[in-house]
Coordinates of C-alpha atoms in Angstrom, one line a residue:
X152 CA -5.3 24.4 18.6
X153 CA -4.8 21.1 17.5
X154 CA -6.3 21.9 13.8
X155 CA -3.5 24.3 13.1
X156 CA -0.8 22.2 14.7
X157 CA -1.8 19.2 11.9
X158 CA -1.8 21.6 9.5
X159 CA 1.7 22.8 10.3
X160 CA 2.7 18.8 10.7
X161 CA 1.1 18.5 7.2
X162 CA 3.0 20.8 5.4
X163 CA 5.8 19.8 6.8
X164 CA 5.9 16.2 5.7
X165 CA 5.0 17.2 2.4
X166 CA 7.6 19.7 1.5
X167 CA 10.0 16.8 2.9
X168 CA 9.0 13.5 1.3
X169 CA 11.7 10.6 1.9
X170 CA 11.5 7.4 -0.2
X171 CA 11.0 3.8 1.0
X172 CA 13.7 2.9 3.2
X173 CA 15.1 6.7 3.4
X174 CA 12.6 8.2 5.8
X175 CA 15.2 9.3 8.6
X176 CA 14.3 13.0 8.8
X177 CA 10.3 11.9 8.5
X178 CA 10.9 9.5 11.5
X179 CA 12.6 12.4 13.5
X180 CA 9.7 14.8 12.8
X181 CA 7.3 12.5 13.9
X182 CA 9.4 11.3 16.9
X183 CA 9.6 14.9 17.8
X184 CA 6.1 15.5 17.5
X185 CA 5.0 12.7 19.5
X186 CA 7.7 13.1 22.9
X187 CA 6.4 16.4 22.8
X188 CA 3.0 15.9 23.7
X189 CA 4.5 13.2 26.3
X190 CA 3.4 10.1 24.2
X191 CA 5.7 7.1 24.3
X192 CA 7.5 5.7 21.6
X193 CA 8.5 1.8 21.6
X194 CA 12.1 1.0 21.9
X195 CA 11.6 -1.5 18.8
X196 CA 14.9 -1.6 16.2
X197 CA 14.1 -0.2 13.2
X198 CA 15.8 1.9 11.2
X199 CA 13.3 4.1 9.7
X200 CA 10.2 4.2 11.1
X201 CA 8.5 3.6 14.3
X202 CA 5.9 2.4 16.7
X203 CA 3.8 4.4 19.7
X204 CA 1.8 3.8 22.0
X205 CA -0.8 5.2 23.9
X206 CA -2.0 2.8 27.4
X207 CA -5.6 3.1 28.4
X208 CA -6.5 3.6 31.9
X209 CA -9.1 0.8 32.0
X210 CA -9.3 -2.6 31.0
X211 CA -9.3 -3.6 27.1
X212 CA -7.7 -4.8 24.1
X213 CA -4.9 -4.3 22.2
X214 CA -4.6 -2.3 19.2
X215 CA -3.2 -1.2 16.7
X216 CA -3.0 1.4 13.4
X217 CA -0.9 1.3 11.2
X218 CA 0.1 4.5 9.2
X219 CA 2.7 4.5 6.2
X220 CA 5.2 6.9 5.7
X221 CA 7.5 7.1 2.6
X222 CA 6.5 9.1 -0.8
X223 CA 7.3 8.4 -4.3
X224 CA 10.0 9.6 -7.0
X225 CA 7.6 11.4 -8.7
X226 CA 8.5 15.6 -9.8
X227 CA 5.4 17.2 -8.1
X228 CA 3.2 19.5 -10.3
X229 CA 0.7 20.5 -7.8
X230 CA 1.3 24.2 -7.6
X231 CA 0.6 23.8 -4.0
X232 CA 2.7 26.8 -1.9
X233 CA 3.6 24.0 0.2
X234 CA 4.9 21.8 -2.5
X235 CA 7.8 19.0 -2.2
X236 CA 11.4 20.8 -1.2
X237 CA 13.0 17.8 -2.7
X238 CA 13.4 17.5 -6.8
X239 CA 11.9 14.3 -8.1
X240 CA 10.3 13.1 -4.9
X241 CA 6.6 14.0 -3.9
X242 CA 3.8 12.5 -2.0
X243 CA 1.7 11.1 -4.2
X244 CA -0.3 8.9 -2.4
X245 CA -0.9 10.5 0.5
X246 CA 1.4 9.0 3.0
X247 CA 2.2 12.0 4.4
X248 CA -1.9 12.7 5.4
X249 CA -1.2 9.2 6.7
X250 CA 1.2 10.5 9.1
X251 CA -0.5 13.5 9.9
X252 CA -3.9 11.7 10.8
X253 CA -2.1 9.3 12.9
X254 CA -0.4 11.3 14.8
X255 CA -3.5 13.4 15.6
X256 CA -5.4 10.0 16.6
X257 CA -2.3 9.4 19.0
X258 CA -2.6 13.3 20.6
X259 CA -6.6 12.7 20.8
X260 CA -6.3 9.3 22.5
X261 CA -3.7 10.7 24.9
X262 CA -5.7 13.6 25.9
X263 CA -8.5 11.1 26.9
X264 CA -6.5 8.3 27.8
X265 CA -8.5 7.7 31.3
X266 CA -11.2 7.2 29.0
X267 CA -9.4 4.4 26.7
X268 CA -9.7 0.5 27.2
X269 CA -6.8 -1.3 27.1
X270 CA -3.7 0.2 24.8
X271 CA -3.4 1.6 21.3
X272 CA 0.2 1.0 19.5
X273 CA 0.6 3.4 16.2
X274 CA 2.7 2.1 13.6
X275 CA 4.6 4.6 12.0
X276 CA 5.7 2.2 8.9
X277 CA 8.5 2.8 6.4
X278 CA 8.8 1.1 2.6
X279 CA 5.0 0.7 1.9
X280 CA 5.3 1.2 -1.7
X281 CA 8.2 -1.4 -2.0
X282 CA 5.1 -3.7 -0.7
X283 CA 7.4 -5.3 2.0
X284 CA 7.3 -2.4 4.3
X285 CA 5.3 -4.2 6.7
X286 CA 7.6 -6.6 7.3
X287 CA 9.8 -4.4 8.8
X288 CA 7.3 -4.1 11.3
X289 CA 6.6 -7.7 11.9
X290 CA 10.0 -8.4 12.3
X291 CA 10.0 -6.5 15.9
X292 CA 7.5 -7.2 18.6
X293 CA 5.7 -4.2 17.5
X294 CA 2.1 -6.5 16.5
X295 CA 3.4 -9.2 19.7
X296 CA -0.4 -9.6 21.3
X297 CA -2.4 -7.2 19.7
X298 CA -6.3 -7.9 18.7
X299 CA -7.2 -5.8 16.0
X300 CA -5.5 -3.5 13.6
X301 CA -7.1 -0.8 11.6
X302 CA -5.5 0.7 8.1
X303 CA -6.3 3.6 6.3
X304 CA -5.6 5.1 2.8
X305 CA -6.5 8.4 1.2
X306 CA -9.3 8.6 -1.4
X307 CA -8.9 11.2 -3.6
X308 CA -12.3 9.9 -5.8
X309 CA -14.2 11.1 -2.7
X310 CA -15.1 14.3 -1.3
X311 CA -14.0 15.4 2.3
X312 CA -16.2 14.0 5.1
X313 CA -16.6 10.8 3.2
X314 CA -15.6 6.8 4.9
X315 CA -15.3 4.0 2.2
X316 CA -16.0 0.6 3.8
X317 CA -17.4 -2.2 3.4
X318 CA -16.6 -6.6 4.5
X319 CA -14.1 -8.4 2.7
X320 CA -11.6 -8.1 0.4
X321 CA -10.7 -4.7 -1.1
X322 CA -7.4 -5.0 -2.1
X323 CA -5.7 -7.9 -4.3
X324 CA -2.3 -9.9 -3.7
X325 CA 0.4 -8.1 -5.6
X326 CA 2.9 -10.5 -7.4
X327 CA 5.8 -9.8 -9.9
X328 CA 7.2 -11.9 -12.4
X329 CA 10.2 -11.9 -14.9
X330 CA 10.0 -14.5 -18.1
X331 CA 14.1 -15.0 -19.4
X332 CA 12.9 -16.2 -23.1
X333 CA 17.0 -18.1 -24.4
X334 CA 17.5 -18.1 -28.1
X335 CA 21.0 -18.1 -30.2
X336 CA 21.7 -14.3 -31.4
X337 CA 23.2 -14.3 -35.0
X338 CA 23.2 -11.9 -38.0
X339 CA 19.4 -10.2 -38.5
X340 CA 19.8 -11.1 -42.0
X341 CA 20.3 -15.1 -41.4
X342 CA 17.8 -15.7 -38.7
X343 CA 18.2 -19.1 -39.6
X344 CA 21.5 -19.4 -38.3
X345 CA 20.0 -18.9 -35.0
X346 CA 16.8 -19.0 -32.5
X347 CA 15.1 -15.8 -32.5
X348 CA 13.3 -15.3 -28.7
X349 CA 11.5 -12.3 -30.1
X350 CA 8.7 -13.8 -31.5
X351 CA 8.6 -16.9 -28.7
X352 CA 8.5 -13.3 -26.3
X353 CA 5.6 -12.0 -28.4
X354 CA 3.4 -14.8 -28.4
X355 CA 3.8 -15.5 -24.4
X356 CA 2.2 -11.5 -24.2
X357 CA -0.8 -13.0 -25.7
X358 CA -0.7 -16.2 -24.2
X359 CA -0.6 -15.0 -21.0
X360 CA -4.3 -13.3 -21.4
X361 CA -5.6 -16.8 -22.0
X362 CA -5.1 -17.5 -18.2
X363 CA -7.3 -14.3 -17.9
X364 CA -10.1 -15.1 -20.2
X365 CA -9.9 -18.9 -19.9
X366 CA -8.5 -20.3 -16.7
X367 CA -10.0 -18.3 -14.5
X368 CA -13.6 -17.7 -12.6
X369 CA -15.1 -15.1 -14.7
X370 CA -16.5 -13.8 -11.6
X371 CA -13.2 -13.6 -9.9
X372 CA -11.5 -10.1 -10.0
X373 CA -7.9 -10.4 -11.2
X374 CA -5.6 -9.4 -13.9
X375 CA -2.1 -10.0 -15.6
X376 CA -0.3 -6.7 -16.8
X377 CA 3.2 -7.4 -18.9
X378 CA 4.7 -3.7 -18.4
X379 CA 8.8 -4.3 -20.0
X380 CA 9.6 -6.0 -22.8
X381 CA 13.2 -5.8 -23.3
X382 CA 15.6 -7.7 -25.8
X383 CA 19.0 -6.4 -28.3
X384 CA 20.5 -3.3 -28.2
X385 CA 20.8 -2.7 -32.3
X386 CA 18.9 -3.4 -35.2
X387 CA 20.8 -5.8 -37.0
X388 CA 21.1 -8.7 -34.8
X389 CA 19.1 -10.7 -33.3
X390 CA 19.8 -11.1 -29.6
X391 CA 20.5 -14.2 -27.7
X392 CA 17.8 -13.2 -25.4
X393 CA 14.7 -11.5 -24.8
X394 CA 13.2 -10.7 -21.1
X395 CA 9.4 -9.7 -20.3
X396 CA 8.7 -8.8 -16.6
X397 CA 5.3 -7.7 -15.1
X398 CA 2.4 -7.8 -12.3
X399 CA -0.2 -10.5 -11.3
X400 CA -3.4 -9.1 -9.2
X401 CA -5.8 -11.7 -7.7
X402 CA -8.2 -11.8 -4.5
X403 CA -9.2 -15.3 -4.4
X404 CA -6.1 -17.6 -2.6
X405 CA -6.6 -20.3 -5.1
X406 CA -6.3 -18.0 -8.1
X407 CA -3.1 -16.9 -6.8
X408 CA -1.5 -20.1 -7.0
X409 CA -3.2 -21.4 -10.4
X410 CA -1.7 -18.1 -12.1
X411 CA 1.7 -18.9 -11.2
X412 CA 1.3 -22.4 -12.3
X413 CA -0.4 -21.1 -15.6
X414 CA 1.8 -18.9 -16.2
X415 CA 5.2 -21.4 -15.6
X416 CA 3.4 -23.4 -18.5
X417 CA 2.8 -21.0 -20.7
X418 CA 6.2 -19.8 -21.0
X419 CA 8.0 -23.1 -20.9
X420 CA 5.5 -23.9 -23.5
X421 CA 5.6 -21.4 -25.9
X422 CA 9.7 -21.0 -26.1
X423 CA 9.8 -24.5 -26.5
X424 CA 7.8 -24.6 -29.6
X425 CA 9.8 -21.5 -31.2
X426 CA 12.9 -24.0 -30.7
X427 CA 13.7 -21.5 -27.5
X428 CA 13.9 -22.2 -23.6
X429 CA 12.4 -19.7 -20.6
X430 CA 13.6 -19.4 -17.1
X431 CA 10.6 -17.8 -14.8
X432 CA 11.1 -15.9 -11.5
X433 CA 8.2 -16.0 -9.4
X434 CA 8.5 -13.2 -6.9
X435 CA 5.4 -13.3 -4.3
X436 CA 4.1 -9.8 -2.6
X437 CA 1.7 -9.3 -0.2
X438 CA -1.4 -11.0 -0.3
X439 CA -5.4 -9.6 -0.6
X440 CA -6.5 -6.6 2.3
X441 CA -9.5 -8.6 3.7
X442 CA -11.7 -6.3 6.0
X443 CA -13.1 -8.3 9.3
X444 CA -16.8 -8.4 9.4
X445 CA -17.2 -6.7 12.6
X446 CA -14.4 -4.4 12.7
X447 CA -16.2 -3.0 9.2
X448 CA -19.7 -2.4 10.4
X449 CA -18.2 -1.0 13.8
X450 CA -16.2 1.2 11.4
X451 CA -19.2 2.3 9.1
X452 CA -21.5 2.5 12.5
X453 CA -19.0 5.2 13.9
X454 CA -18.5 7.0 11.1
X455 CA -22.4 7.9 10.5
X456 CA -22.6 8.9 14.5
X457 CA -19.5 11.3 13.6
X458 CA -21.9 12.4 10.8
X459 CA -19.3 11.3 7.7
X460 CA -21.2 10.1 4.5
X461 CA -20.5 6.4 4.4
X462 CA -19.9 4.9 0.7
X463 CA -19.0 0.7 -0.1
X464 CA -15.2 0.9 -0.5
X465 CA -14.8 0.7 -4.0
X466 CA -12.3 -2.8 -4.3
X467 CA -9.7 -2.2 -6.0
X468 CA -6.6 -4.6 -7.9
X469 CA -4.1 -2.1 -6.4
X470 CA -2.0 -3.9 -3.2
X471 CA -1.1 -2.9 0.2
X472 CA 1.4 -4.6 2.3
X473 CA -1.3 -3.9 5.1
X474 CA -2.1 -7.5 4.1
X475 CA 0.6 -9.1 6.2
X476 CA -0.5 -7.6 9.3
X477 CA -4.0 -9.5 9.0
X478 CA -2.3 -12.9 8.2
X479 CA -1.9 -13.1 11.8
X480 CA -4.2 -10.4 13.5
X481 CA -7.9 -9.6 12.5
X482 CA -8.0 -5.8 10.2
X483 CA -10.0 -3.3 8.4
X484 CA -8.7 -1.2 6.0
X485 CA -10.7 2.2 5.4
X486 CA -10.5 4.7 2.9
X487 CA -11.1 8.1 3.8
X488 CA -12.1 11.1 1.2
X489 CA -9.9 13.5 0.7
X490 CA -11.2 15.8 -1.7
X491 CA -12.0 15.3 -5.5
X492 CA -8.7 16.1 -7.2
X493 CA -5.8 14.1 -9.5
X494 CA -5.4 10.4 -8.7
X495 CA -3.0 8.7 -6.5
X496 CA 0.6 8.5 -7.7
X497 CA 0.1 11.3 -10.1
X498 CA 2.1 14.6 -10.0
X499 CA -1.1 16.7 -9.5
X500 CA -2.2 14.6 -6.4
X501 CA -3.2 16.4 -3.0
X502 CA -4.8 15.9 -0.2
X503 CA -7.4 18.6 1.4
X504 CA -6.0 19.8 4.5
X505 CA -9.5 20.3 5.9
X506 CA -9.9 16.3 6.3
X507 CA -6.8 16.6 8.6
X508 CA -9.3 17.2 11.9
X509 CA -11.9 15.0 10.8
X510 CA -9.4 11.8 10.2
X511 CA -7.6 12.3 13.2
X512 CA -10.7 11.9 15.2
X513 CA -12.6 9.4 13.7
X514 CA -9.5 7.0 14.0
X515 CA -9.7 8.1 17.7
X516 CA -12.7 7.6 18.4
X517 CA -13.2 4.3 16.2
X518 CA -10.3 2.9 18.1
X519 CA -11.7 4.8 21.5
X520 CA -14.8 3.0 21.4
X521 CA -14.4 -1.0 21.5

């Protein structure tokens, strides 16, 4: 009974979560899994990770859904029986239902393949919360002619039975930066034998809001997060240097690029007034998830004849390196309930294994019927 035998895969993957990059016993599992039911993997290099595919025995298009795989270092507090094998690691955002769906899609499209147009490749992807996971991907011909390419997260703010879609962007661009803020340490009693980059540090933190409040569209969703401020290591000097580091969220492309320009100012600026220099690093992640406009009403349109509730997907300023697939191939990127419990990337998070059915077979049959 395929029910059970997601299940089983379920519990699996989620007493054995593998971080980014270290997902060599998931990839076996779900390599195993797969050759077992006589579906074909790709013989793509990658070294966690990997891509199937299921080939249609009529004409069609190419596609393609992707599924990420890796968990987080997070000590899990679920009290679930099934709870993570592995100290300090957990799936806590659902990667491992990601799997699990995915792999039920691929048995369901296999089963049925006489019935499928054209082919249906399922990226099993590693390093999705490094943001760059993706890339991985892209780097083999894993994507080489596909059409389409359909994403799908857990939504834990929703209950089972539930599709969150809706046209456009629904994720923002993800960017990190790190503000080096150069003073002269001395003696915390003679600051004037120096140049103190403490305060030059603490007035970029506010300055930096400005670009919010001021600079940009207020109609425009985006935001600018400093999350380390770091500088000495004892209270009677003052330090020679002072370091702020943090995250950029935009959905508009022009946004994007006036932030980072903003935000160069700013900190040039404002250490150069407190007698100071700054050296910014500008490190770019993925851009904004932008759902097609037919791939998301064919996506809301299936889910009702399946008889889920359908909701607007709820945008969010949270990233996915899903993004880089649709700068070169067309996406939607659906969330799918999973039961109204703790948030992602908490240590209470779970997923309700009762979606595991209903997932697996709407992605089939969404995919199944072009």
């Amino acid at each position: 009974m395929l029910e059970q035998k997601l299940k089983e895969a379920f519990y699996w993957f989620h007493q054995n979560p593998e971080l980014s990059y270290e997902e060599y016993n998931t990839t076996a599992k779900i390599r195993e899994l797969l050759e077992g039911e006589g579906i074909e993997i790709l013989p793509y290099r990658l070294e966690t990770g990997l891509a199937a595919v299921i080939r249609g025995e009529k004409e069609g298009p190419v596609q393609a859904l992707r599924c990420d795989i890796d968990a987080l270092p997070i000590k899990e507090e679920s009290g679930l029986s099934y709870s993570s094998l592995c100290p300090g690691k957990m799936h806590a955002c659902g990667h491992d239902f990601h799997i699990t769906a995915g792999i039920g899609a691929a048995l369901l499209l296999q089963e049925k393949k006489e019935e499928l147009k054209g082919s249906v490749r399922i990226l099993f992807q590693p390093g999705e919360e490094t943001s760059l996971g993706a890339l991985k991907m892209l780097e083999t011909a894993a994507c080489d002619g596909v059409e389409r390419i359909w994403g799908f997260h857990a939504d834990p703010t929703n209950p089972v039975n539930t599709i969150g879609i809706r046209e456009g962007y629904v994720a923002a661009a993800v960017d990190r930066f790190v503000v080096t803020i150069k003073g002269v340490g001395c003696h915390g009693a003679h600051p004037d034998d120096g140049t103190d980059p403490i305060p030059a540090a603490a007035a970029m933190v506010q300055a930096f809001q400005t670009i919010v409040s001021r600079n940009v569209n207020a109609f425009h969703p985006s935001l600018l997060s400093v999350t380390r401020i770091q500088a000495g290591n004892t209270w009677n000097v003052i330090p020679e240097t002072a370091c702020l580091e943090g995250t950029v969220r935009t959905m508009d492309r022009d946004d994007r690029k006036l932030y980072e320009k903003r935000l160069r100012e700013i900190a040039e600026q404002t250490a150069l007034a407190y007698g100071a220099a700054a050296e910014v690093e500008w490190i770019p992640g993925p851009p904004a998830v932008y759902n097609d406009g037919g791939m998301a009403e064919h996506g809301r349109k299936k889910a009702q004849e399946l008889g889920f509730l359908t909701v607007e997907e709820e945008r969010s300023l949270g990233g996915d390196d899903f993004s880089f697939y649709e700068e070169k191939i067309p996406g939607c990127y659906i969330k799918i309930g999973t039961g109204q419990r703790q948030l992602i990337h908490q240590p209470g998070f779970q997923v309700d294994p009762r979606v595991l059915l209903p997932a697996a077979q709407y992605l089939a049959e969404l995919i199944r019927d072009v």
